[in-house]
XYZ file of C-alpha atoms in Angstrom:
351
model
C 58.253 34.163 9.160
C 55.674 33.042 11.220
C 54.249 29.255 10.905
C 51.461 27.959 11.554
C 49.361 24.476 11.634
C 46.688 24.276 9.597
C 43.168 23.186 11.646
C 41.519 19.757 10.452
C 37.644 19.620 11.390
C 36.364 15.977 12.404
C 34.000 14.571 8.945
C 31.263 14.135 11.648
C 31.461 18.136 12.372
C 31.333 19.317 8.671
C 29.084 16.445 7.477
C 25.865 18.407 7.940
C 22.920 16.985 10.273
C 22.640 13.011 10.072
C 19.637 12.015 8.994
C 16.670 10.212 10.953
C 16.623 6.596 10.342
C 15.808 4.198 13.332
C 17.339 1.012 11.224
C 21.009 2.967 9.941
C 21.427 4.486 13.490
C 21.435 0.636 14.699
C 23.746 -0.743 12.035
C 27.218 0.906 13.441
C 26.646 -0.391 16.264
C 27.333 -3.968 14.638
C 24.946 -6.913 13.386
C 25.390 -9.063 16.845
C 24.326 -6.207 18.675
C 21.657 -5.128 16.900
C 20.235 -8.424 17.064
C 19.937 -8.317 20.315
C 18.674 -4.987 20.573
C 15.596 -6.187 18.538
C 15.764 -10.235 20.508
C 15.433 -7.806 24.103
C 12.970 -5.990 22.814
C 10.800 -8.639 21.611
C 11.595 -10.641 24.651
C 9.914 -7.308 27.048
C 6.699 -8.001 24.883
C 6.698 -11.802 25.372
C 7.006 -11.637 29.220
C 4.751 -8.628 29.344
C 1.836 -11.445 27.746
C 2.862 -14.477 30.318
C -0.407 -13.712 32.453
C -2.489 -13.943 29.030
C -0.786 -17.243 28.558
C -1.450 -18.489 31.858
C -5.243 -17.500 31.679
C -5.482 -18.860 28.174
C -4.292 -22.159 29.327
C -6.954 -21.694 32.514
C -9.691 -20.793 30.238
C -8.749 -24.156 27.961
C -8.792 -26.202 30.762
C -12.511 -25.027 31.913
C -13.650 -25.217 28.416
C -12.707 -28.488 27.754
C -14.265 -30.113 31.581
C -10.776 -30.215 33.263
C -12.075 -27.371 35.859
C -10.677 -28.579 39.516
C -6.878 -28.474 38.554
C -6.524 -24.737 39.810
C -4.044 -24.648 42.754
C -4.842 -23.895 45.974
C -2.713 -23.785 49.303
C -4.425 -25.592 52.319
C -2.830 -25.891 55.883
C 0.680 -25.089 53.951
C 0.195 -28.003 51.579
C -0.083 -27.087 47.539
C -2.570 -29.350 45.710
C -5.245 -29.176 43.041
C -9.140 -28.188 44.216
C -9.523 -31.576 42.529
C -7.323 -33.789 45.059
C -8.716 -31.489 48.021
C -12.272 -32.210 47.477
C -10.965 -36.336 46.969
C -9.275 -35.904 50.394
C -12.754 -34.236 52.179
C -14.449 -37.385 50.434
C -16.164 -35.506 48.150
C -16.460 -36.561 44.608
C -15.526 -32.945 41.998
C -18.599 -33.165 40.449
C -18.502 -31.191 36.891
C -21.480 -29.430 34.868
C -19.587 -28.203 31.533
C -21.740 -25.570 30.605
C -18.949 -23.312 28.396
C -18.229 -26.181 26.091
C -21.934 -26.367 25.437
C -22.104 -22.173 24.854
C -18.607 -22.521 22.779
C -20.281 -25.037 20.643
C -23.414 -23.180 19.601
C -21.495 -19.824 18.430
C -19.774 -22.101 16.413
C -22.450 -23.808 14.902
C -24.164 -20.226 14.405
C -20.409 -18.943 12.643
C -20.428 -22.314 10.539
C -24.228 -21.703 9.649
C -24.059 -17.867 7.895
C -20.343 -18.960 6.576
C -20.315 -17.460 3.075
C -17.979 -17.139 -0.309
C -16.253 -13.793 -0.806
C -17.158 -11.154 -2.766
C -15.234 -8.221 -4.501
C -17.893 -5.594 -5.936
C -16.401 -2.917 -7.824
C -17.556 0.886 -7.036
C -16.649 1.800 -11.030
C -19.841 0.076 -13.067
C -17.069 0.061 -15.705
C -14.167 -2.543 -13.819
C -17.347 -4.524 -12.449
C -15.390 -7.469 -14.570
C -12.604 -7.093 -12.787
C -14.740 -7.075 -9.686
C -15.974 -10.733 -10.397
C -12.430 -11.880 -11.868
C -11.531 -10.858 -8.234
C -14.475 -12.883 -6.437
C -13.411 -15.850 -8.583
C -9.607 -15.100 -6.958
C -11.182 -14.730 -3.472
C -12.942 -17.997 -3.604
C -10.545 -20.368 -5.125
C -8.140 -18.927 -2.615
C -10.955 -19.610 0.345
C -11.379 -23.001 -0.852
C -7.376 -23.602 -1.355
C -6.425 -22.337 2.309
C -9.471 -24.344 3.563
C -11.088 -20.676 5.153
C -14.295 -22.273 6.381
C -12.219 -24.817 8.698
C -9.511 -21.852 9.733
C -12.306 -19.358 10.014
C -14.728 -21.686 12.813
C -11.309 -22.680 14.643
C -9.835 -18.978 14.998
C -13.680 -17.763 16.065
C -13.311 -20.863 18.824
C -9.578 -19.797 19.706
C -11.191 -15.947 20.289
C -14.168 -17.247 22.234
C -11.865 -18.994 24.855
C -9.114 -17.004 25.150
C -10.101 -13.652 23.373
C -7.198 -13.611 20.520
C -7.009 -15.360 17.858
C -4.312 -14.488 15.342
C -3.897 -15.958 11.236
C -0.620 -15.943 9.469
C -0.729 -14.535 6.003
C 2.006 -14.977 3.512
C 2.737 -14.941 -0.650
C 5.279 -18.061 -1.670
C 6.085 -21.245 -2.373
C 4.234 -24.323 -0.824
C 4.237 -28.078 -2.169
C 5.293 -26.505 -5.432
C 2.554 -23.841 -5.866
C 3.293 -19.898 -5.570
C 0.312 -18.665 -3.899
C -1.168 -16.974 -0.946
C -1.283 -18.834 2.285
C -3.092 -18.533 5.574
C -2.210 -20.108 7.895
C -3.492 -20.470 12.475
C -1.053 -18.632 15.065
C -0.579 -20.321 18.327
C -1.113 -17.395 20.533
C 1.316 -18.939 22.832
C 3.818 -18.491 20.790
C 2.654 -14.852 19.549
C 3.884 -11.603 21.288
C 2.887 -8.134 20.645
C 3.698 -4.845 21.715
C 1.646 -4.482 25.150
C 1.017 -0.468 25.187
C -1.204 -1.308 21.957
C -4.779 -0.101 22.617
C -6.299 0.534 19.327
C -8.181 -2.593 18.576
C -7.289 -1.952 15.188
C -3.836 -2.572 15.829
C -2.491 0.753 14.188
C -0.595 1.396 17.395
C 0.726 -1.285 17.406
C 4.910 -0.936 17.170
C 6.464 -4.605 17.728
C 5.059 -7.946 16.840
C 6.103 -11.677 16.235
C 5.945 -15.395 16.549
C 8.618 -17.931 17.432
C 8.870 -20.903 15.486
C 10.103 -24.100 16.384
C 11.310 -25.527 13.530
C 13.218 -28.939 12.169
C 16.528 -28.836 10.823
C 15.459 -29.605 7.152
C 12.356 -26.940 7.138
C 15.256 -24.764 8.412
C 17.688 -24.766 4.892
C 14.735 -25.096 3.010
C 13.591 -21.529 4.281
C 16.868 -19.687 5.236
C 19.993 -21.520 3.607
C 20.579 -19.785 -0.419
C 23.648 -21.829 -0.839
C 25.982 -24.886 0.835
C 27.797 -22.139 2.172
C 24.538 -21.052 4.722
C 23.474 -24.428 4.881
C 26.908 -25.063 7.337
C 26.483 -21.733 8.680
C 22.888 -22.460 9.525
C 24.091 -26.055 10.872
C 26.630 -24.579 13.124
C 24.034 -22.254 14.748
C 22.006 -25.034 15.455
C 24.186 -27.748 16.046
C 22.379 -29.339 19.453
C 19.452 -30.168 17.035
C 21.740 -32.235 14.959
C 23.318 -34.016 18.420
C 21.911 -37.556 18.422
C 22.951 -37.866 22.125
C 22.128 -34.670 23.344
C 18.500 -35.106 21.982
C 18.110 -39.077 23.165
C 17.996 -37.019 26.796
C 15.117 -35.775 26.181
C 12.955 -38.757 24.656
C 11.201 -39.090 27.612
C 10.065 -35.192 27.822
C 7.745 -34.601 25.079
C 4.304 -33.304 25.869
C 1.369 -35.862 24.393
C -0.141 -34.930 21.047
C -3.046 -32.657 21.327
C -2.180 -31.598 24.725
C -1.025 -28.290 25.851
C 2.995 -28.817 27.783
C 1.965 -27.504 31.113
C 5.558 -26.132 31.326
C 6.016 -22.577 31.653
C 6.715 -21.007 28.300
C 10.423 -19.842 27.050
C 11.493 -16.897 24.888
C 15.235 -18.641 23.866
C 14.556 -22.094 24.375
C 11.879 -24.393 22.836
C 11.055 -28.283 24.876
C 12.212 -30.101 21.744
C 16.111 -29.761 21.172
C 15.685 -31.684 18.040
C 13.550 -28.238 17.173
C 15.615 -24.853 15.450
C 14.217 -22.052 17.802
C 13.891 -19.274 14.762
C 12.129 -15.945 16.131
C 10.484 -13.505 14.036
C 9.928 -9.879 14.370
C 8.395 -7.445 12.854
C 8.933 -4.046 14.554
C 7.935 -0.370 13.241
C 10.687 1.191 11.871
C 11.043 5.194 11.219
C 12.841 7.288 8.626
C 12.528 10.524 6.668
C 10.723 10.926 3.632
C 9.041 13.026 1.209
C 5.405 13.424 0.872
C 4.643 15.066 -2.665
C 1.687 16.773 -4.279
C 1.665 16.734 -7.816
C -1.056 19.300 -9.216
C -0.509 18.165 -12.533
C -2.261 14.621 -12.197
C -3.425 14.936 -8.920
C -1.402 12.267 -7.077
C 0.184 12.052 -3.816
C 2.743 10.048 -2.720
C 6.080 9.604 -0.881
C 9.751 9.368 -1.931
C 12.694 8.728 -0.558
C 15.445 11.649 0.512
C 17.832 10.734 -1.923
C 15.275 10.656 -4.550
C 14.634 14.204 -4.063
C 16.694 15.529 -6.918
C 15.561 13.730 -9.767
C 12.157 13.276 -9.140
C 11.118 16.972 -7.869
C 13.974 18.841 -8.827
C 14.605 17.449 -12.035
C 10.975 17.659 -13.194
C 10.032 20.493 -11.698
C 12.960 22.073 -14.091
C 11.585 19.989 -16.925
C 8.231 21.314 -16.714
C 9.488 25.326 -16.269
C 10.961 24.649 -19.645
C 8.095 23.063 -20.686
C 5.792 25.625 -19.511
C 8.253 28.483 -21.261
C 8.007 26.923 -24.499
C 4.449 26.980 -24.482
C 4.027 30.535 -22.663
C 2.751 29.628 -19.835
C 3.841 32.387 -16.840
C 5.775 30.696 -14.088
C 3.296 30.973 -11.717
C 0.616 28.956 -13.448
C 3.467 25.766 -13.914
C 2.041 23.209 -12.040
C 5.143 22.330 -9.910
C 5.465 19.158 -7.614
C 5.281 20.236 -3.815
C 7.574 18.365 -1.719
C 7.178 18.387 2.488
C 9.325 16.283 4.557
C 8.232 14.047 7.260
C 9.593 11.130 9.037
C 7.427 8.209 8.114
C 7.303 4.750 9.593
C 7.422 1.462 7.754
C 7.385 -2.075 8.747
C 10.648 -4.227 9.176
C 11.550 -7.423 9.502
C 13.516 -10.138 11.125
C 14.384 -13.867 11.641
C 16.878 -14.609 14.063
C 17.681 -17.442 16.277
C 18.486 -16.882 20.156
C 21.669 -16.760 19.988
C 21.504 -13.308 18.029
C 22.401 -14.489 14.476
């Protein structure tokens, strides 16, 4: 009698194709590491805008009248153009002339400022049009827009971006929507962008610098997280460690002439928490329905009870009522890979 061992296939050979999701295909590889894998990506984009952030500072500087503190490298010596025209005996006369031009575009922004207005293309939802404008306004004058609007048009004359924060939650005890002012030092983006738009844009983010209690208020969901949390950032609960750097602080008001980190902030008493959003893809389902006339997407696993299942539904619909098969308006499926925005908060150490 002959014998013979039976052949087991590997689950990964028989399991069919796997299916394209750029978030799943991260998550084997283990939290830690994906973490990274989005911190190093994020951290390409924020060196790839340190020359913006040294020209923004430049341009601040020159709007503001402190013009002769560019460097400059005479007989092998490094010094300001302010100190080398002192040494010549020269006094570095200054004519502010972009303050004066800054101020009047302002003025001219602040002038034709105006209340929003929703106007409804349906004569018969016009109510709902001015129930919106009400909405719009109250929100305006909640968020302060006129103030945020003339600063962010300032912060775009000088440095050419100016970037708001918009967000739906809880602040000082009211649920509402929030705007708040980016510091485009602390804002990244993905460099390759060129749309001005921003559709191609694929990676973006801020890093926050944050205090301890700010930090459990937004993050922590238990006592539990709250030590977890605490552990992560335990330098910014060190009394000594942050006495060290009393002396360090940049003045209010004033820009830290410091070069700019990704991991580490200047205050250690600060939680460094760094958020990303990056474009994500995966495959979906875009779907025609003839019967209503809609269009819209669905996920893969969805596929079965929302086109299969109806689409069976309706044939026996349709045979009930004698209408041939070919007249059944049946939803039309195509699959794509879509892409879809998602998000993260994680501190530098890749938690």
């Amino acid at each position: 009698m002959n014998t013979y061992t039976k052949k087991l296939r590997r689950l990964s050979q028989v399991g069919g194709q796997k299916k394209i999701d750029s978030v799943g295909a991260t998550k084997h590889h283990g939290e830690y590491d994906r973490a990274m894998g989005v911190l190093l990506e994020a951290r390409r984009s924020w060196d790839a805008m340190s020359r913006f952030r040294k020209d923004r500072e430049r341009c601040k500087r020159y709007t503001y009248g402190d013009q002769w503190k560019d460097v400059v490298n005479v007989d092998g010596k490094t010094m300001t153009e302010e100190k080398y025209i002192m040494e010549q005996g020269s006094v570095p006369l200054k004519n502010n002339l972009i303050r004066r031009l800054v101020r009047n575009v302002l003025g001219a922004y602040l002038k034709q400022t105006k209340e929003p207005v929703c106007v409804a293309r349906d004569r018969d939802e016009q109510r709902l049009g001015e129930t919106m404008s009400t909405i719009l306004q109250y929100n305006m004058q909640l968020n302060s827009m006129t103030e945020i609007g003339a600063r962010s048009m300032e912060e775009f004359v000088i440095s050419g971006l100016t970037v708001q924060h918009k967000s739906y939650g809880v602040r000082e005890g009211r649920l509402d929507c929030w705007t708040r002012i980016v510091n485009p030092s602390m804002f990244f983006l993905d460099s390759n962008s060129q749309d001005v738009r921003g559709w191609d844009v694929s990676i973006v983010g801020e890093i926050h610098d944050i205090d301890l209690q700010t930090l459990f208020r937004e993050f922590a969901g238990s006592r539990d997280e709250c030590e977890r949390l605490r552990e992560i950032y335990r330098y910014a609960r060190d009394g000594e460690y942050v006495s060290q750097y009393f002396s360090d602080f940049p003045d209010f008001g004033y820009s830290d002439a410091r070069t700019y980190d990704f991991f580490t902030g200047r205050d250690p008493r600060r939680c460094r928490v760094i958020e990303v959003w990056r474009k994500e893809t995966k495959e979906r389902y875009l779907c025609h329905d003839p019967n209503n006339g809609e269009v819209y997407k669905i996920e893969t696993e969805d596929y079965g009870k929302m086109v299969e299942a109806v689409n069976r539904e309706r044939m026996v619909m349709a045979a009930e009522q004698g209408i041939p098969e070919e007249d059944v308006p049946l939803i039309e499926a195509t699959w794509f890979v879509d892409d879809y925005w998602y998000f993260y908060y994680l501190s530098p150490f890749g938690h």
